[in-house]
PDB file of C-alpha atoms in Angstrom:
ATOM      1  CA  MET C  23       9.582  14.930  -2.388  1.00  0.00           C
ATOM      2  CA  ASP C  24      11.496  17.994  -1.314  1.00  0.00           C
ATOM      3  CA  ALA C  25       9.175  20.147   0.747  1.00  0.00           C
ATOM      4  CA  PRO C  26      10.108  23.541   2.159  1.00  0.00           C
ATOM      5  CA  ALA C  27      11.443  23.291   5.706  1.00  0.00           C
ATOM      6  CA  GLY C  28       8.815  24.189   8.282  1.00  0.00           C
ATOM      7  CA  LEU C  29       5.853  23.452   6.017  1.00  0.00           C
ATOM      8  CA  VAL C  30       5.785  19.708   6.636  1.00  0.00           C
ATOM      9  CA  GLU C  31       6.197  19.631  10.400  1.00  0.00           C
ATOM     10  CA  SER C  32       3.824  22.214  11.842  1.00  0.00           C
ATOM     11  CA  ALA C  33       3.824  23.132  15.518  1.00  0.00           C
ATOM     12  CA  PHE C  34       0.766  20.894  16.044  1.00  0.00           C
ATOM     13  CA  PHE C  35       2.482  18.021  14.181  1.00  0.00           C
ATOM     14  CA  LYS C  36       5.376  18.349  16.634  1.00  0.00           C
ATOM     15  CA  LEU C  37       3.100  18.785  19.673  1.00  0.00           C
ATOM     16  CA  LEU C  38       1.388  15.462  18.928  1.00  0.00           C
ATOM     17  CA  GLY C  39       4.731  13.758  18.368  1.00  0.00           C
ATOM     18  CA  CYS C  40       4.103  12.831  14.730  1.00  0.00           C
ATOM     19  CA  ARG C  41       6.913  11.467  12.565  1.00  0.00           C
ATOM     20  CA  LEU C  42       6.954  11.737   8.782  1.00  0.00           C
ATOM     21  CA  HIS C  43       7.755   8.397   7.112  1.00  0.00           C
ATOM     22  CA  SER C  44       7.289   9.320   3.460  1.00  0.00           C
ATOM     23  CA  LEU C  45       5.778  12.005   1.262  1.00  0.00           C
ATOM     24  CA  GLY C  46       5.232  12.334  -2.467  1.00  0.00           C
ATOM     25  CA  ASP C  47       2.986  11.726  -5.482  1.00  0.00           C
ATOM     26  CA  GLY C  48      -0.258  12.155  -3.552  1.00  0.00           C
ATOM     27  CA  VAL C  49       0.702   9.831  -0.702  1.00  0.00           C
ATOM     28  CA  ALA C  50       1.789  10.720   2.831  1.00  0.00           C
ATOM     29  CA  GLN C  51       2.741   8.364   5.644  1.00  0.00           C
ATOM     30  CA  VAL C  52       2.816   9.759   9.172  1.00  0.00           C
ATOM     31  CA  ALA C  53       3.465   7.769  12.358  1.00  0.00           C
ATOM     32  CA  LEU C  54       2.352   8.460  15.912  1.00  0.00           C
ATOM     33  CA  GLY C  55       3.411   6.752  19.129  1.00  0.00           C
ATOM     34  CA  LEU C  56       1.024   6.199  22.024  1.00  0.00           C
ATOM     35  CA  GLU C  57       2.535   8.540  24.582  1.00  0.00           C
ATOM     36  CA  PRO C  58       0.945   9.049  28.027  1.00  0.00           C
ATOM     37  CA  GLU C  59      -0.366  12.515  27.113  1.00  0.00           C
ATOM     38  CA  LEU C  60      -2.271  11.058  24.120  1.00  0.00           C
ATOM     39  CA  ARG C  61      -4.259   8.552  26.197  1.00  0.00           C
ATOM     40  CA  ASN C  62      -7.902   8.944  27.136  1.00  0.00           C
ATOM     41  CA  ARG C  63      -9.292   8.126  30.606  1.00  0.00           C
ATOM     42  CA  GLY C  64      -9.416   4.452  29.650  1.00  0.00           C
ATOM     43  CA  GLY C  65      -5.727   4.400  28.768  1.00  0.00           C
ATOM     44  CA  LYS C  66      -6.347   4.075  25.014  1.00  0.00           C
ATOM     45  CA  LEU C  67      -5.203   6.386  22.210  1.00  0.00           C
ATOM     46  CA  HIS C  68      -7.525   9.407  22.377  1.00  0.00           C
ATOM     47  CA  GLY C  69      -9.879   9.659  19.395  1.00  0.00           C
ATOM     48  CA  GLY C  70      -8.950  13.315  18.947  1.00  0.00           C
ATOM     49  CA  ALA C  71      -5.270  12.403  18.559  1.00  0.00           C
ATOM     50  CA  LEU C  72      -6.158   9.726  16.012  1.00  0.00           C
ATOM     51  CA  PHE C  73      -8.380  12.142  14.084  1.00  0.00           C
ATOM     52  CA  SER C  74      -5.613  14.757  14.108  1.00  0.00           C
ATOM     53  CA  LEU C  75      -3.115  12.205  12.768  1.00  0.00           C
ATOM     54  CA  VAL C  76      -5.497  11.400   9.894  1.00  0.00           C
ATOM     55  CA  ASP C  77      -6.094  15.091   9.115  1.00  0.00           C
ATOM     56  CA  ILE C  78      -2.356  15.855   9.154  1.00  0.00           C
ATOM     57  CA  ALA C  79      -1.516  12.959   6.823  1.00  0.00           C
ATOM     58  CA  MET C  80      -4.351  13.883   4.456  1.00  0.00           C
ATOM     59  CA  GLY C  81      -3.245  17.523   4.348  1.00  0.00           C
ATOM     60  CA  LEU C  82       0.329  16.502   3.542  1.00  0.00           C
ATOM     61  CA  ALA C  83      -0.892  14.177   0.778  1.00  0.00           C
ATOM     62  CA  CYS C  84      -2.840  17.109  -0.701  1.00  0.00           C
ATOM     63  CA  SER C  85       0.192  19.398  -0.532  1.00  0.00           C
ATOM     64  CA  SER C  86       2.273  16.787  -2.334  1.00  0.00           C
ATOM     65  CA  VAL C  87      -0.207  17.058  -5.239  1.00  0.00           C
ATOM     66  CA  HIS C  88      -0.943  20.795  -5.495  1.00  0.00           C
ATOM     67  CA  GLY C  89       2.366  22.022  -4.098  1.00  0.00           C
ATOM     68  CA  PHE C  90       3.457  23.545  -0.837  1.00  0.00           C
ATOM     69  CA  ASP C  91       3.134  27.030  -2.344  1.00  0.00           C
ATOM     70  CA  GLN C  92      -0.686  26.676  -2.105  1.00  0.00           C
ATOM     71  CA  GLN C  93      -2.784  26.075   0.958  1.00  0.00           C
ATOM     72  CA  SER C  94      -5.670  23.675   1.396  1.00  0.00           C
ATOM     73  CA  ALA C  95      -8.420  23.517   3.974  1.00  0.00           C
ATOM     74  CA  THR C  96     -10.323  20.525   5.275  1.00  0.00           C
ATOM     75  CA  ILE C  97     -13.933  20.658   4.081  1.00  0.00           C
ATOM     76  CA  GLU C  98     -14.898  17.279   5.490  1.00  0.00           C
ATOM     77  CA  CYS C  99     -13.055  14.495   7.234  1.00  0.00           C
ATOM     78  CA  LYS C 100     -14.825  11.458   8.596  1.00  0.00           C
ATOM     79  CA  ILE C 101     -13.599   8.281  10.171  1.00  0.00           C
ATOM     80  CA  ASN C 102     -15.640   5.315   8.959  1.00  0.00           C
ATOM     81  CA  TYR C 103     -14.038   2.690  11.194  1.00  0.00           C
ATOM     82  CA  ILE C 104     -12.045   2.914  14.410  1.00  0.00           C
ATOM     83  CA  ARG C 105     -10.736   0.486  17.005  1.00  0.00           C
ATOM     84  CA  ALA C 106      -9.006   1.097  20.313  1.00  0.00           C
ATOM     85  CA  VAL C 107      -5.216   1.223  20.535  1.00  0.00           C
ATOM     86  CA  SER C 108      -3.616   0.351  23.878  1.00  0.00           C
ATOM     87  CA  ASP C 109       0.102   0.601  23.098  1.00  0.00           C
ATOM     88  CA  GLY C 110       2.720   0.978  20.403  1.00  0.00           C
ATOM     89  CA  ASP C 111       2.878   3.092  17.248  1.00  0.00           C
ATOM     90  CA  VAL C 112       0.321   3.614  14.515  1.00  0.00           C
ATOM     91  CA  LEU C 113       1.032   4.565  10.892  1.00  0.00           C
ATOM     92  CA  CYS C 114      -1.405   6.591   8.812  1.00  0.00           C
ATOM     93  CA  THR C 115      -1.191   6.313   5.028  1.00  0.00           C
ATOM     94  CA  ALA C 116      -3.208   8.962   3.184  1.00  0.00           C
ATOM     95  CA  ARG C 117      -3.763   8.842  -0.601  1.00  0.00           C
ATOM     96  CA  VAL C 118      -5.299  11.450  -2.871  1.00  0.00           C
ATOM     97  CA  ILE C 119      -7.837   9.548  -4.956  1.00  0.00           C
ATOM     98  CA  HIS C 120      -9.241  12.573  -6.826  1.00  0.00           C
ATOM     99  CA  PRO C 121      -6.776  15.410  -7.477  1.00  0.00           C
ATOM    100  CA  GLY C 122      -9.178  18.094  -8.720  1.00  0.00           C
ATOM    101  CA  ARG C 123      -8.073  21.652  -9.386  1.00  0.00           C
ATOM    102  CA  ARG C 124     -10.230  23.138  -6.618  1.00  0.00           C
ATOM    103  CA  THR C 125     -11.009  20.122  -4.438  1.00  0.00           C
ATOM    104  CA  LEU C 126      -9.210  16.917  -3.591  1.00  0.00           C
ATOM    105  CA  VAL C 127     -10.654  13.691  -2.221  1.00  0.00           C
ATOM    106  CA  VAL C 128      -8.419  11.681   0.088  1.00  0.00           C
ATOM    107  CA  GLU C 129      -8.639   8.261   1.723  1.00  0.00           C
ATOM    108  CA  ALA C 130      -6.589   7.151   4.701  1.00  0.00           C
ATOM    109  CA  GLU C 131      -5.883   3.999   6.647  1.00  0.00           C
ATOM    110  CA  VAL C 132      -4.312   3.856  10.068  1.00  0.00           C
ATOM    111  CA  MET C 133      -2.500   0.617  10.781  1.00  0.00           C
ATOM    112  CA  GLN C 134      -0.803  -0.863  13.817  1.00  0.00           C
ATOM    113  CA  GLY C 135       1.445  -3.510  12.328  1.00  0.00           C
ATOM    114  CA  ASP C 136      -0.873  -5.594  10.180  1.00  0.00           C
ATOM    115  CA  LYS C 137      -4.052  -4.573  12.059  1.00  0.00           C
ATOM    116  CA  LEU C 138      -6.418  -1.897  10.776  1.00  0.00           C
ATOM    117  CA  VAL C 139      -7.028   0.814  13.374  1.00  0.00           C
ATOM    118  CA  ALA C 140      -9.056   3.323  11.333  1.00  0.00           C
ATOM    119  CA  LYS C 141     -10.341   4.103   7.841  1.00  0.00           C
ATOM    120  CA  ALA C 142     -11.183   7.648   6.848  1.00  0.00           C
ATOM    121  CA  GLN C 143     -12.225   9.840   3.920  1.00  0.00           C
ATOM    122  CA  GLY C 144     -11.772  13.548   3.447  1.00  0.00           C
ATOM    123  CA  THR C 145     -12.419  16.398   1.047  1.00  0.00           C
ATOM    124  CA  PHE C 146     -10.056  19.339   0.856  1.00  0.00           C
ATOM    125  CA  ALA C 147     -10.359  22.697  -0.901  1.00  0.00           C
ATOM    126  CA  VAL C 148      -7.381  24.349  -2.551  1.00  0.00           C
ATOM    127  CA  LEU C 149      -7.312  27.978  -1.371  1.00  0.00           C
TER     128      LEU C 149
END
C-alpha cells in the first residue's frame, strides 16, 4: 500500500525504533528490537514498549482500511496474554477483523520467531 510519507512513521514510531515490515488490506506488520532503553529494571522488554508496538500496528492496520486521509482513535486496547522477552526482535501483526464505518475491531499477535509473546484486541473509532 502506498501511504503518504510521514503518516506511517510517526515521531513516536521512530522514538521506539519500530520498523514497518508490511502494510495493506487491513493488515500491518511492525517490528521492534529490544534496545537497552526499552528494557525494564529486570532487563526484559518493558510492557509499555510492547503495548505501544501493538497500538501502533493496530492503528496502521486501521488506516490501511479507512485511508490515511481519515484519523482514528483508540477506544480500547487490551493485551490478553503476555510473556517476557529478554533479547532479539519481536514482530507484531495486526489485522482488522471488523471494518465498520465508524468503528473497527482489530486483533494482534506479537511473535518472537515462532514463539507467541502477546495477544491483543482493540477497538478504534474513525474520527
